[in-house]
Amino acid sequence: MTSVALTIAGSDSGGGAGIQADLKTFQELGVFGTSALTAVTAQNTLGVHGVYPLNASEVEKQICAVMDDFPVTAVKTGMLFSAEIIREVVRTLKYYQAPALIIDPVMIAKGGASLLQNEAVKALKEELLPLAAIITPNIPEAELLAGMKIETAMDIEKAAELLLEAGADAVVMKGGHLDNQEFAEDLFMSASGKKFKLRSERIHTKDTHGTGCTFSAAITASVAKGKRMEEAVRIAKDYIHVAIKEGLHLGKGHGPTNHWAYRSYKAEIKEVVLLD
Ligand SMILES: Nc1ncnc2c1ncn2[C@@H]1O[C@H](COP(=O)(O)OP(=O)(O)OP(=O)(O)O)[C@@H](O)[C@H]1O
Ligand SMILES: Cc1ncc(CO)c(N)n1
């Protein structure tokens, strides 16, 4: 049977991040993609030129339309913008006893534009995060959610532990933002005690627009197909790695990644480093 995933996120008119990245990723990984828009952004590779949120009730209607009709097996959240939208998403997902929830806690776009209001961070942490099968913060997002500064490898683990304590079943701390490193390394930790690093060669490119959205959408697609979380994050790491590596070099700023690249990609590039 065809697997169906739902993404609840913002639109990126430039097509590299947000809903557009999610649907492209679902498609490439063989999952039927459905969506609920939270906001429209006027955005391209140079930055965010406008943010136009929908009402919480408009978001709820879209989720209901999808959930009432489709056998959704995984849900992803991206840009949620406000505490009102977060609360409505939480209420609606609880009503449907929604399947596995993958949270990408989107806060700030690469150019610095805010995609989540400051006062909404608390709602994300206290109300949405406890529903998470996995949450995929980058370092600045993890700092705000865990309420601590992250400077060392030990800080990364400590913050991951705090997010598990806050109610997520698993966490991937994305290391894409740590500059000047040979590797792009992410830390996976689960409440059930699994812990490993996903490591790939760091690609030196400015074209990394939408990498976070694409990575968590790839996790969502595999989970929708019934794969275990550890396997889902490994596939996602492969997917994003090759999508960055085979970049399309579109636009004048931070270009999007290449979703077609995974089709012809066979070898495994990433390395899994088990930790005790
Ligand atoms: N230059 C790079 N080379 C290889 N992998 C990378 C690179 N940059 C990011 N990644 C990988 O891409 C995935 C997404 O991480 P990233 O830190 O970019 O997310 P993000 O900050 O949430 O992205 P966004 O800016 O789209 O919100 C991670 O697995 C990360 O290791
Ligand atoms: C709509 C949207 N969602 C997420 C991101 C983060 O990459 C972005 N730039 N735009």
PDB file of C-alpha atoms and ligand atoms in Angstrom:
ATOM      1  CA  MET A   1       0.000   0.000   0.000  1.00  0.00           C
ATOM      2  CA  THR A   2       1.139   3.549  -0.681  1.00  0.00           C
ATOM      3  CA  SER A   3       2.554   5.240   2.414  1.00  0.00           C
ATOM      4  CA  VAL A   4       1.257   8.733   3.187  1.00  0.00           C
ATOM      5  CA  ALA A   5       3.030  11.497   5.141  1.00  0.00           C
ATOM      6  CA  LEU A   6       1.740  14.908   6.237  1.00  0.00           C
ATOM      7  CA  THR A   7       3.912  18.001   6.551  1.00  0.00           C
ATOM      8  CA  ILE A   8       2.691  20.966   8.607  1.00  0.00           C
ATOM      9  CA  ALA A   9       4.996  23.819   7.622  1.00  0.00           C
ATOM     10  CA  GLY A  10       5.507  27.121   5.837  1.00  0.00           C
ATOM     11  CA  SER A  11       5.757  27.709   2.100  1.00  0.00           C
ATOM     12  CA  ASP A  12       9.102  28.809   0.633  1.00  0.00           C
ATOM     13  CA  SER A  13       8.383  30.486  -2.708  1.00  0.00           C
ATOM     14  CA  GLY A  14      11.982  29.725  -3.722  1.00  0.00           C
ATOM     15  CA  GLY A  15      11.244  25.999  -3.480  1.00  0.00           C
ATOM     16  CA  GLY A  16      14.341  25.055  -1.468  1.00  0.00           C
ATOM     17  CA  ALA A  17      12.982  24.800   2.084  1.00  0.00           C
ATOM     18  CA  GLY A  18       9.647  24.441   3.883  1.00  0.00           C
ATOM     19  CA  ILE A  19       6.675  22.610   2.399  1.00  0.00           C
ATOM     20  CA  GLN A  20       8.309  22.485  -1.025  1.00  0.00           C
ATOM     21  CA  ALA A  21      11.448  20.715   0.271  1.00  0.00           C
ATOM     22  CA  ASP A  22       9.303  18.310   2.288  1.00  0.00           C
ATOM     23  CA  LEU A  23       7.079  17.296  -0.623  1.00  0.00           C
ATOM     24  CA  LYS A  24      10.041  16.855  -2.975  1.00  0.00           C
ATOM     25  CA  THR A  25      11.753  14.646  -0.413  1.00  0.00           C
ATOM     26  CA  PHE A  26       8.626  12.556   0.217  1.00  0.00           C
ATOM     27  CA  GLN A  27       8.243  12.057  -3.523  1.00  0.00           C
ATOM     28  CA  GLU A  28      11.837  10.962  -4.046  1.00  0.00           C
ATOM     29  CA  LEU A  29      11.600   8.481  -1.196  1.00  0.00           C
ATOM     30  CA  GLY A  30       8.399   6.939  -2.543  1.00  0.00           C
ATOM     31  CA  VAL A  31       5.888   8.410  -0.105  1.00  0.00           C
ATOM     32  CA  PHE A  32       2.693  10.258  -1.028  1.00  0.00           C
ATOM     33  CA  GLY A  33       2.993  13.770   0.423  1.00  0.00           C
ATOM     34  CA  THR A  34       0.145  15.819   1.889  1.00  0.00           C
ATOM     35  CA  SER A  35       0.456  19.247   3.493  1.00  0.00           C
ATOM     36  CA  ALA A  36      -1.010  21.817   5.855  1.00  0.00           C
ATOM     37  CA  LEU A  37       0.395  25.325   5.342  1.00  0.00           C
ATOM     38  CA  THR A  38       1.080  27.449   8.421  1.00  0.00           C
ATOM     39  CA  ALA A  39       2.412  30.510   6.616  1.00  0.00           C
ATOM     40  CA  VAL A  40       3.384  31.800   3.219  1.00  0.00           C
ATOM     41  CA  THR A  41       6.851  33.275   2.906  1.00  0.00           C
ATOM     42  CA  ALA A  42       8.118  35.413   0.054  1.00  0.00           C
ATOM     43  CA  GLN A  43      11.581  33.906  -0.050  1.00  0.00           C
ATOM     44  CA  ASN A  44      14.441  33.107  -2.389  1.00  0.00           C
ATOM     45  CA  THR A  45      18.081  32.080  -2.099  1.00  0.00           C
ATOM     46  CA  LEU A  46      18.965  35.611  -0.911  1.00  0.00           C
ATOM     47  CA  GLY A  47      16.583  35.697   2.039  1.00  0.00           C
ATOM     48  CA  VAL A  48      13.071  36.049   3.406  1.00  0.00           C
ATOM     49  CA  HIS A  49      11.247  39.081   2.011  1.00  0.00           C
ATOM     50  CA  GLY A  50       7.893  38.596   3.741  1.00  0.00           C
ATOM     51  CA  VAL A  51       6.121  36.292   6.206  1.00  0.00           C
ATOM     52  CA  TYR A  52       2.345  35.906   6.035  1.00  0.00           C
ATOM     53  CA  PRO A  53       0.963  33.509   8.654  1.00  0.00           C
ATOM     54  CA  LEU A  54      -2.393  31.775   8.352  1.00  0.00           C
ATOM     55  CA  ASN A  55      -4.936  31.719  11.171  1.00  0.00           C
ATOM     56  CA  ALA A  56      -4.707  28.770  13.546  1.00  0.00           C
ATOM     57  CA  SER A  57      -8.196  27.652  12.477  1.00  0.00           C
ATOM     58  CA  GLU A  58      -7.094  27.587   8.824  1.00  0.00           C
ATOM     59  CA  VAL A  59      -4.210  25.327   9.786  1.00  0.00           C
ATOM     60  CA  GLU A  60      -6.536  23.067  11.754  1.00  0.00           C
ATOM     61  CA  LYS A  61      -8.959  22.752   8.814  1.00  0.00           C
ATOM     62  CA  GLN A  62      -6.161  21.582   6.524  1.00  0.00           C
ATOM     63  CA  ILE A  63      -4.914  18.977   9.007  1.00  0.00           C
ATOM     64  CA  CYS A  64      -8.468  17.677   9.485  1.00  0.00           C
ATOM     65  CA  ALA A  65      -9.054  17.519   5.723  1.00  0.00           C
ATOM     66  CA  VAL A  66      -5.997  15.326   5.337  1.00  0.00           C
ATOM     67  CA  MET A  67      -6.410  13.192   8.466  1.00  0.00           C
ATOM     68  CA  ASP A  68     -10.120  12.523   7.798  1.00  0.00           C
ATOM     69  CA  ASP A  69      -9.359  11.085   4.379  1.00  0.00           C
ATOM     70  CA  PHE A  70      -5.828   9.635   4.163  1.00  0.00           C
ATOM     71  CA  PRO A  71      -4.049   6.811   6.002  1.00  0.00           C
ATOM     72  CA  VAL A  72      -1.249   9.074   7.270  1.00  0.00           C
ATOM     73  CA  THR A  73       1.561   7.088   8.917  1.00  0.00           C
ATOM     74  CA  ALA A  74       3.952   9.938   9.793  1.00  0.00           C
ATOM     75  CA  VAL A  75       3.544  13.666  10.441  1.00  0.00           C
ATOM     76  CA  LYS A  76       6.273  16.285  10.223  1.00  0.00           C
ATOM     77  CA  THR A  77       6.210  19.831  11.586  1.00  0.00           C
ATOM     78  CA  GLY A  78       8.445  22.616  10.289  1.00  0.00           C
ATOM     79  CA  MET A  79       7.804  26.373  10.533  1.00  0.00           C
ATOM     80  CA  LEU A  80       4.899  26.847  12.954  1.00  0.00           C
ATOM     81  CA  PHE A  81       5.323  30.614  13.491  1.00  0.00           C
ATOM     82  CA  SER A  82       3.145  31.279  16.576  1.00  0.00           C
ATOM     83  CA  ALA A  83       2.058  29.809  19.905  1.00  0.00           C
ATOM     84  CA  GLU A  84      -1.560  29.882  18.644  1.00  0.00           C
ATOM     85  CA  ILE A  85      -0.694  27.692  15.658  1.00  0.00           C
ATOM     86  CA  ILE A  86       1.381  25.346  17.844  1.00  0.00           C
ATOM     87  CA  ARG A  87      -1.506  24.906  20.299  1.00  0.00           C
ATOM     88  CA  GLU A  88      -3.966  24.195  17.485  1.00  0.00           C
ATOM     89  CA  VAL A  89      -1.579  21.675  15.922  1.00  0.00           C
ATOM     90  CA  VAL A  90      -1.138  19.937  19.287  1.00  0.00           C
ATOM     91  CA  ARG A  91      -4.897  19.827  19.888  1.00  0.00           C
ATOM     92  CA  THR A  92      -5.617  18.476  16.419  1.00  0.00           C
ATOM     93  CA  LEU A  93      -2.852  15.861  16.412  1.00  0.00           C
ATOM     94  CA  LYS A  94      -4.019  14.626  19.822  1.00  0.00           C
ATOM     95  CA  TYR A  95      -7.597  14.390  18.552  1.00  0.00           C
ATOM     96  CA  TYR A  96      -6.485  12.141  15.696  1.00  0.00           C
ATOM     97  CA  GLN A  97      -4.070  10.244  17.935  1.00  0.00           C
ATOM     98  CA  ALA A  98      -1.678  11.103  15.147  1.00  0.00           C
ATOM     99  CA  PRO A  99       1.028   8.635  14.145  1.00  0.00           C
ATOM    100  CA  ALA A 100       4.763   9.187  14.618  1.00  0.00           C
ATOM    101  CA  LEU A 101       5.567  12.904  14.878  1.00  0.00           C
ATOM    102  CA  ILE A 102       8.850  14.265  13.519  1.00  0.00           C
ATOM    103  CA  ILE A 103       9.523  17.805  14.768  1.00  0.00           C
ATOM    104  CA  ASP A 104      11.936  20.106  12.984  1.00  0.00           C
ATOM    105  CA  PRO A 105      11.872  23.046  15.422  1.00  0.00           C
ATOM    106  CA  VAL A 106      12.365  25.726  12.754  1.00  0.00           C
ATOM    107  CA  MET A 107      13.123  29.112  14.323  1.00  0.00           C
ATOM    108  CA  ILE A 108      15.358  31.279  12.158  1.00  0.00           C
ATOM    109  CA  ALA A 109      16.061  31.161   8.409  1.00  0.00           C
ATOM    110  CA  LYS A 110      19.699  31.103   7.268  1.00  0.00           C
ATOM    111  CA  GLY A 111      19.658  34.850   6.537  1.00  0.00           C
ATOM    112  CA  GLY A 112      18.403  35.633  10.066  1.00  0.00           C
ATOM    113  CA  ALA A 113      14.639  36.102   9.487  1.00  0.00           C
ATOM    114  CA  SER A 114      12.452  34.855  12.329  1.00  0.00           C
ATOM    115  CA  LEU A 115      10.140  31.971  11.413  1.00  0.00           C
ATOM    116  CA  LEU A 116       8.953  31.405  15.017  1.00  0.00           C
ATOM    117  CA  GLN A 117       7.863  34.154  17.386  1.00  0.00           C
ATOM    118  CA  ASN A 118       9.974  34.327  20.570  1.00  0.00           C
ATOM    119  CA  GLU A 119       7.060  33.623  22.874  1.00  0.00           C
ATOM    120  CA  ALA A 120       6.205  30.472  20.897  1.00  0.00           C
ATOM    121  CA  VAL A 121       9.399  28.635  21.925  1.00  0.00           C
ATOM    122  CA  LYS A 122       7.846  27.763  25.303  1.00  0.00           C
ATOM    123  CA  ALA A 123       4.721  26.291  23.662  1.00  0.00           C
ATOM    124  CA  LEU A 124       6.887  24.294  21.281  1.00  0.00           C
ATOM    125  CA  LYS A 125       8.905  22.873  24.148  1.00  0.00           C
ATOM    126  CA  GLU A 126       6.151  22.275  26.679  1.00  0.00           C
ATOM    127  CA  GLU A 127       3.226  21.295  24.457  1.00  0.00           C
ATOM    128  CA  LEU A 128       4.473  19.931  21.121  1.00  0.00           C
ATOM    129  CA  LEU A 129       7.796  18.342  22.067  1.00  0.00           C
ATOM    130  CA  PRO A 130       6.251  15.715  24.399  1.00  0.00           C
ATOM    131  CA  LEU A 131       4.455  14.279  21.335  1.00  0.00           C
ATOM    132  CA  ALA A 132       7.679  13.814  19.363  1.00  0.00           C
ATOM    133  CA  ALA A 133       8.924  10.479  18.068  1.00  0.00           C
ATOM    134  CA  ILE A 134      12.005  12.531  17.189  1.00  0.00           C
ATOM    135  CA  ILE A 135      13.057  16.185  17.242  1.00  0.00           C
ATOM    136  CA  THR A 136      15.829  17.466  14.953  1.00  0.00           C
ATOM    137  CA  PRO A 137      17.213  20.785  16.260  1.00  0.00           C
ATOM    138  CA  ASN A 138      20.328  22.518  15.004  1.00  0.00           C
ATOM    139  CA  ILE A 139      22.608  23.927  17.693  1.00  0.00           C
ATOM    140  CA  PRO A 140      20.982  27.391  18.049  1.00  0.00           C
ATOM    141  CA  GLU A 141      17.520  25.760  18.223  1.00  0.00           C
ATOM    142  CA  ALA A 142      18.714  23.221  20.793  1.00  0.00           C
ATOM    143  CA  GLU A 143      20.160  26.049  22.904  1.00  0.00           C
ATOM    144  CA  LEU A 144      16.790  27.778  23.096  1.00  0.00           C
ATOM    145  CA  LEU A 145      14.812  24.579  23.720  1.00  0.00           C
ATOM    146  CA  ALA A 146      17.203  23.175  26.316  1.00  0.00           C
ATOM    147  CA  GLY A 147      17.817  26.608  27.866  1.00  0.00           C
ATOM    148  CA  MET A 148      21.608  26.304  27.835  1.00  0.00           C
ATOM    149  CA  LYS A 149      24.639  27.481  25.866  1.00  0.00           C
ATOM    150  CA  ILE A 150      26.202  24.792  23.670  1.00  0.00           C
ATOM    151  CA  GLU A 151      29.932  25.083  23.117  1.00  0.00           C
ATOM    152  CA  THR A 152      31.428  21.632  23.539  1.00  0.00           C
ATOM    153  CA  ALA A 153      30.628  18.033  22.547  1.00  0.00           C
ATOM    154  CA  MET A 154      29.584  17.457  26.163  1.00  0.00           C
ATOM    155  CA  ASP A 155      27.169  20.381  25.964  1.00  0.00           C
ATOM    156  CA  ILE A 156      25.585  18.789  22.873  1.00  0.00           C
ATOM    157  CA  GLU A 157      24.961  15.551  24.786  1.00  0.00           C
ATOM    158  CA  LYS A 158      23.660  17.390  27.839  1.00  0.00           C
ATOM    159  CA  ALA A 159      21.205  19.390  25.711  1.00  0.00           C
ATOM    160  CA  ALA A 160      20.051  16.193  23.964  1.00  0.00           C
ATOM    161  CA  GLU A 161      19.414  14.614  27.363  1.00  0.00           C
ATOM    162  CA  LEU A 162      17.356  17.639  28.423  1.00  0.00           C
ATOM    163  CA  LEU A 163      15.199  17.336  25.290  1.00  0.00           C
ATOM    164  CA  LEU A 164      14.620  13.633  26.012  1.00  0.00           C
ATOM    165  CA  GLU A 165      13.671  14.558  29.583  1.00  0.00           C
ATOM    166  CA  ALA A 166      11.240  17.136  28.175  1.00  0.00           C
ATOM    167  CA  GLY A 167       9.399  14.261  26.486  1.00  0.00           C
ATOM    168  CA  ALA A 168      10.827  13.478  23.032  1.00  0.00           C
ATOM    169  CA  ASP A 169      11.383   9.764  22.269  1.00  0.00           C
ATOM    170  CA  ALA A 170      14.553  10.582  20.323  1.00  0.00           C
ATOM    171  CA  VAL A 171      16.716  13.537  19.311  1.00  0.00           C
ATOM    172  CA  VAL A 172      19.090  14.281  16.460  1.00  0.00           C
ATOM    173  CA  MET A 173      21.338  17.226  17.218  1.00  0.00           C
ATOM    174  CA  LYS A 174      22.403  18.513  13.799  1.00  0.00           C
ATOM    175  CA  GLY A 175      25.963  19.712  13.543  1.00  0.00           C
ATOM    176  CA  GLY A 176      25.679  21.399  10.163  1.00  0.00           C
ATOM    177  CA  HIS A 177      26.205  24.829  11.702  1.00  0.00           C
ATOM    178  CA  LEU A 178      29.513  23.990  13.357  1.00  0.00           C
ATOM    179  CA  ASP A 179      31.955  25.607  10.936  1.00  0.00           C
ATOM    180  CA  ASN A 180      35.547  24.737  10.030  1.00  0.00           C
ATOM    181  CA  GLN A 181      35.181  21.029  10.553  1.00  0.00           C
ATOM    182  CA  GLU A 182      36.157  18.187   8.336  1.00  0.00           C
ATOM    183  CA  PHE A 183      32.922  16.344   9.066  1.00  0.00           C
ATOM    184  CA  ALA A 184      29.211  17.165   9.201  1.00  0.00           C
ATOM    185  CA  GLU A 185      28.355  15.231  12.314  1.00  0.00           C
ATOM    186  CA  ASP A 186      24.973  14.744  13.984  1.00  0.00           C
ATOM    187  CA  LEU A 187      24.293  13.106  17.339  1.00  0.00           C
ATOM    188  CA  PHE A 188      21.387  10.648  17.691  1.00  0.00           C
ATOM    189  CA  MET A 189      20.107   9.807  21.166  1.00  0.00           C
ATOM    190  CA  SER A 190      16.933   7.998  22.168  1.00  0.00           C
ATOM    191  CA  ALA A 191      15.030   7.697  25.426  1.00  0.00           C
ATOM    192  CA  SER A 192      15.555   3.946  25.097  1.00  0.00           C
ATOM    193  CA  GLY A 193      19.318   4.492  25.469  1.00  0.00           C
ATOM    194  CA  LYS A 194      20.615   4.323  21.871  1.00  0.00           C
ATOM    195  CA  LYS A 195      23.355   6.769  21.077  1.00  0.00           C
ATOM    196  CA  PHE A 196      25.422   7.222  17.915  1.00  0.00           C
ATOM    197  CA  LYS A 197      26.903   9.866  15.666  1.00  0.00           C
ATOM    198  CA  LEU A 198      26.108  10.173  11.981  1.00  0.00           C
ATOM    199  CA  ARG A 199      29.159  11.445  10.226  1.00  0.00           C
ATOM    200  CA  SER A 200      29.749  12.463   6.632  1.00  0.00           C
ATOM    201  CA  GLU A 201      32.425  14.445   4.880  1.00  0.00           C
ATOM    202  CA  ARG A 202      31.639  18.185   5.091  1.00  0.00           C
ATOM    203  CA  ILE A 203      30.912  19.638   1.676  1.00  0.00           C
ATOM    204  CA  HIS A 204      32.264  23.129   1.194  1.00  0.00           C
ATOM    205  CA  THR A 205      29.436  24.937  -0.524  1.00  0.00           C
ATOM    206  CA  LYS A 206      27.191  27.923   0.058  1.00  0.00           C
ATOM    207  CA  ASP A 207      24.220  25.982  -1.329  1.00  0.00           C
ATOM    208  CA  THR A 208      22.661  24.627   1.859  1.00  0.00           C
ATOM    209  CA  HIS A 209      19.251  26.286   1.754  1.00  0.00           C
ATOM    210  CA  GLY A 210      16.648  23.916   3.186  1.00  0.00           C
ATOM    211  CA  THR A 211      19.059  21.245   4.415  1.00  0.00           C
ATOM    212  CA  GLY A 212      17.345  20.988   7.800  1.00  0.00           C
ATOM    213  CA  CYS A 213      13.851  20.659   6.277  1.00  0.00           C
ATOM    214  CA  THR A 214      15.067  18.060   3.782  1.00  0.00           C
ATOM    215  CA  PHE A 215      16.853  15.991   6.437  1.00  0.00           C
ATOM    216  CA  SER A 216      13.811  15.786   8.718  1.00  0.00           C
ATOM    217  CA  ALA A 217      11.454  15.196   5.760  1.00  0.00           C
ATOM    218  CA  ALA A 218      13.637  12.250   4.755  1.00  0.00           C
ATOM    219  CA  ILE A 219      13.341  10.852   8.298  1.00  0.00           C
ATOM    220  CA  THR A 220       9.564  11.325   8.060  1.00  0.00           C
ATOM    221  CA  ALA A 221       9.346   9.477   4.726  1.00  0.00           C
ATOM    222  CA  SER A 222      11.186   6.434   6.069  1.00  0.00           C
ATOM    223  CA  VAL A 223       9.129   6.389   9.253  1.00  0.00           C
ATOM    224  CA  ALA A 224       5.956   6.621   7.124  1.00  0.00           C
ATOM    225  CA  LYS A 225       7.171   3.509   5.283  1.00  0.00           C
ATOM    226  CA  GLY A 226       7.525   1.682   8.598  1.00  0.00           C
ATOM    227  CA  LYS A 227      11.291   1.851   9.064  1.00  0.00           C
ATOM    228  CA  ARG A 228      12.789   2.029  12.547  1.00  0.00           C
ATOM    229  CA  MET A 229      14.034   5.408  13.710  1.00  0.00           C
ATOM    230  CA  GLU A 230      17.744   4.473  13.641  1.00  0.00           C
ATOM    231  CA  GLU A 231      17.414   3.290  10.036  1.00  0.00           C
ATOM    232  CA  ALA A 232      15.357   6.376   9.119  1.00  0.00           C
ATOM    233  CA  VAL A 233      18.035   8.805  10.325  1.00  0.00           C
ATOM    234  CA  ARG A 234      20.765   6.891   8.464  1.00  0.00           C
ATOM    235  CA  ILE A 235      18.833   7.057   5.202  1.00  0.00           C
ATOM    236  CA  ALA A 236      18.123  10.753   5.816  1.00  0.00           C
ATOM    237  CA  LYS A 237      21.832  11.427   6.312  1.00  0.00           C
ATOM    238  CA  ASP A 238      22.592   9.727   2.983  1.00  0.00           C
ATOM    239  CA  TYR A 239      19.810  11.648   1.274  1.00  0.00           C
ATOM    240  CA  ILE A 240      20.895  15.098   2.502  1.00  0.00           C
ATOM    241  CA  HIS A 241      24.560  14.379   1.927  1.00  0.00           C
ATOM    242  CA  VAL A 242      24.136  13.537  -1.729  1.00  0.00           C
ATOM    243  CA  ALA A 243      21.571  16.334  -2.216  1.00  0.00           C
ATOM    244  CA  ILE A 244      24.143  18.883  -0.960  1.00  0.00           C
ATOM    245  CA  LYS A 245      27.034  17.259  -2.824  1.00  0.00           C
ATOM    246  CA  GLU A 246      25.239  17.341  -6.184  1.00  0.00           C
ATOM    247  CA  GLY A 247      23.959  20.908  -5.615  1.00  0.00           C
ATOM    248  CA  LEU A 248      22.129  22.632  -8.466  1.00  0.00           C
ATOM    249  CA  HIS A 249      23.786  26.050  -8.014  1.00  0.00           C
ATOM    250  CA  LEU A 250      20.532  27.924  -8.559  1.00  0.00           C
ATOM    251  CA  GLY A 251      19.916  31.509  -7.462  1.00  0.00           C
ATOM    252  CA  LYS A 252      22.293  34.276  -6.391  1.00  0.00           C
ATOM    253  CA  GLY A 253      22.526  33.389  -2.701  1.00  0.00           C
ATOM    254  CA  HIS A 254      22.329  30.165  -0.694  1.00  0.00           C
ATOM    255  CA  GLY A 255      21.045  27.774  -3.344  1.00  0.00           C
ATOM    256  CA  PRO A 256      18.783  24.762  -2.824  1.00  0.00           C
ATOM    257  CA  THR A 257      19.894  21.132  -2.709  1.00  0.00           C
ATOM    258  CA  ASN A 258      19.389  18.519  -5.425  1.00  0.00           C
ATOM    259  CA  HIS A 259      16.542  16.078  -4.742  1.00  0.00           C
ATOM    260  CA  TRP A 260      17.164  14.080  -7.931  1.00  0.00           C
ATOM    261  CA  ALA A 261      20.644  13.073  -6.843  1.00  0.00           C
ATOM    262  CA  TYR A 262      19.502  10.291  -4.497  1.00  0.00           C
ATOM    263  CA  ARG A 263      17.910   8.331  -7.397  1.00  0.00           C
ATOM    264  CA  SER A 264      21.213   7.432  -8.987  1.00  0.00           C
ATOM    265  CA  TYR A 265      23.084   7.176  -5.704  1.00  0.00           C
ATOM    266  CA  LYS A 266      23.974   3.729  -4.462  1.00  0.00           C
ATOM    267  CA  ALA A 267      27.082   3.745  -2.272  1.00  0.00           C
ATOM    268  CA  GLU A 268      26.902   4.637   1.411  1.00  0.00           C
ATOM    269  CA  ILE A 269      28.992   7.672   2.241  1.00  0.00           C
ATOM    270  CA  LYS A 270      28.043   8.336   5.814  1.00  0.00           C
ATOM    271  CA  GLU A 271      29.616   6.659   8.764  1.00  0.00           C
ATOM    272  CA  VAL A 272      27.848   5.620  11.962  1.00  0.00           C
ATOM    273  CA  VAL A 273      29.947   5.997  15.094  1.00  0.00           C
ATOM    274  CA  LEU A 274      28.497   4.086  18.028  1.00  0.00           C
ATOM    275  CA  LEU A 275      28.893   5.691  21.453  1.00  0.00           C
ATOM    276  CA  ASP A 276      28.506   4.081  24.840  1.00  0.00           C
TER     277      ASP A 276
HETATM  278  N1  LIG B   1      28.161  21.506   4.364  1.00  0.00           N
HETATM  279  C1  LIG B   1      27.604  20.335   4.685  1.00  0.00           C
HETATM  280  N2  LIG B   1      28.137  19.176   4.260  1.00  0.00           N
HETATM  281  C2  LIG B   1      27.583  17.984   4.574  1.00  0.00           C
HETATM  282  N3  LIG B   1      26.476  17.857   5.331  1.00  0.00           N
HETATM  283  C3  LIG B   1      25.911  18.985   5.806  1.00  0.00           C
HETATM  284  C4  LIG B   1      26.414  20.275   5.510  1.00  0.00           C
HETATM  285  N4  LIG B   1      25.622  21.221   6.119  1.00  0.00           N
HETATM  286  C5  LIG B   1      24.664  20.532   6.746  1.00  0.00           C
HETATM  287  N5  LIG B   1      24.818  19.190   6.583  1.00  0.00           N
HETATM  288  C6  LIG B   1      23.966  18.145   7.111  1.00  0.00           C
HETATM  289  O1  LIG B   1      22.635  18.450   6.721  1.00  0.00           O
HETATM  290  C7  LIG B   1      21.712  18.073   7.743  1.00  0.00           C
HETATM  291  C8  LIG B   1      20.896  19.306   8.136  1.00  0.00           C
HETATM  292  O2  LIG B   1      21.700  20.060   9.029  1.00  0.00           O
HETATM  293  P1  LIG B   1      21.718  21.648   9.201  1.00  0.00           P
HETATM  294  O3  LIG B   1      22.559  21.905  10.408  1.00  0.00           O
HETATM  295  O4  LIG B   1      22.110  22.299   7.951  1.00  0.00           O
HETATM  296  O5  LIG B   1      20.196  21.932   9.499  1.00  0.00           O
HETATM  297  P2  LIG B   1      19.489  23.312   9.742  1.00  0.00           P
HETATM  298  O6  LIG B   1      20.421  24.286  10.351  1.00  0.00           O
HETATM  299  O7  LIG B   1      18.251  23.026  10.488  1.00  0.00           O
HETATM  300  O8  LIG B   1      19.151  23.750   8.287  1.00  0.00           O
HETATM  301  P3  LIG B   1      18.254  25.007   7.854  1.00  0.00           P
HETATM  302  O9  LIG B   1      19.197  26.145   7.776  1.00  0.00           O
HETATM  303  O10 LIG B   1      17.709  24.556   6.536  1.00  0.00           O
HETATM  304  O11 LIG B   1      17.214  25.224   8.900  1.00  0.00           O
HETATM  305  C9  LIG B   1      22.566  17.472   8.859  1.00  0.00           C
HETATM  306  O12 LIG B   1      22.641  16.087   8.709  1.00  0.00           O
HETATM  307  C10 LIG B   1      23.919  18.122   8.635  1.00  0.00           C
HETATM  308  O13 LIG B   1      24.982  17.387   9.196  1.00  0.00           O
HETATM  309  C1  LIG B   2       9.185  28.208   5.018  1.00  0.00           C
HETATM  310  C2  LIG B   2      10.514  27.865   5.581  1.00  0.00           C
HETATM  311  N1  LIG B   2      10.611  26.850   6.469  1.00  0.00           N
HETATM  312  C3  LIG B   2      11.809  26.518   6.995  1.00  0.00           C
HETATM  313  C4  LIG B   2      12.946  27.205   6.645  1.00  0.00           C
HETATM  314  C5  LIG B   2      14.283  26.849   7.287  1.00  0.00           C
HETATM  315  O1  LIG B   2      15.202  26.453   6.377  1.00  0.00           O
HETATM  316  C6  LIG B   2      12.812  28.264   5.703  1.00  0.00           C
HETATM  317  N2  LIG B   2      13.891  28.983   5.297  1.00  0.00           N
HETATM  318  N3  LIG B   2      11.596  28.562   5.202  1.00  0.00           N
END
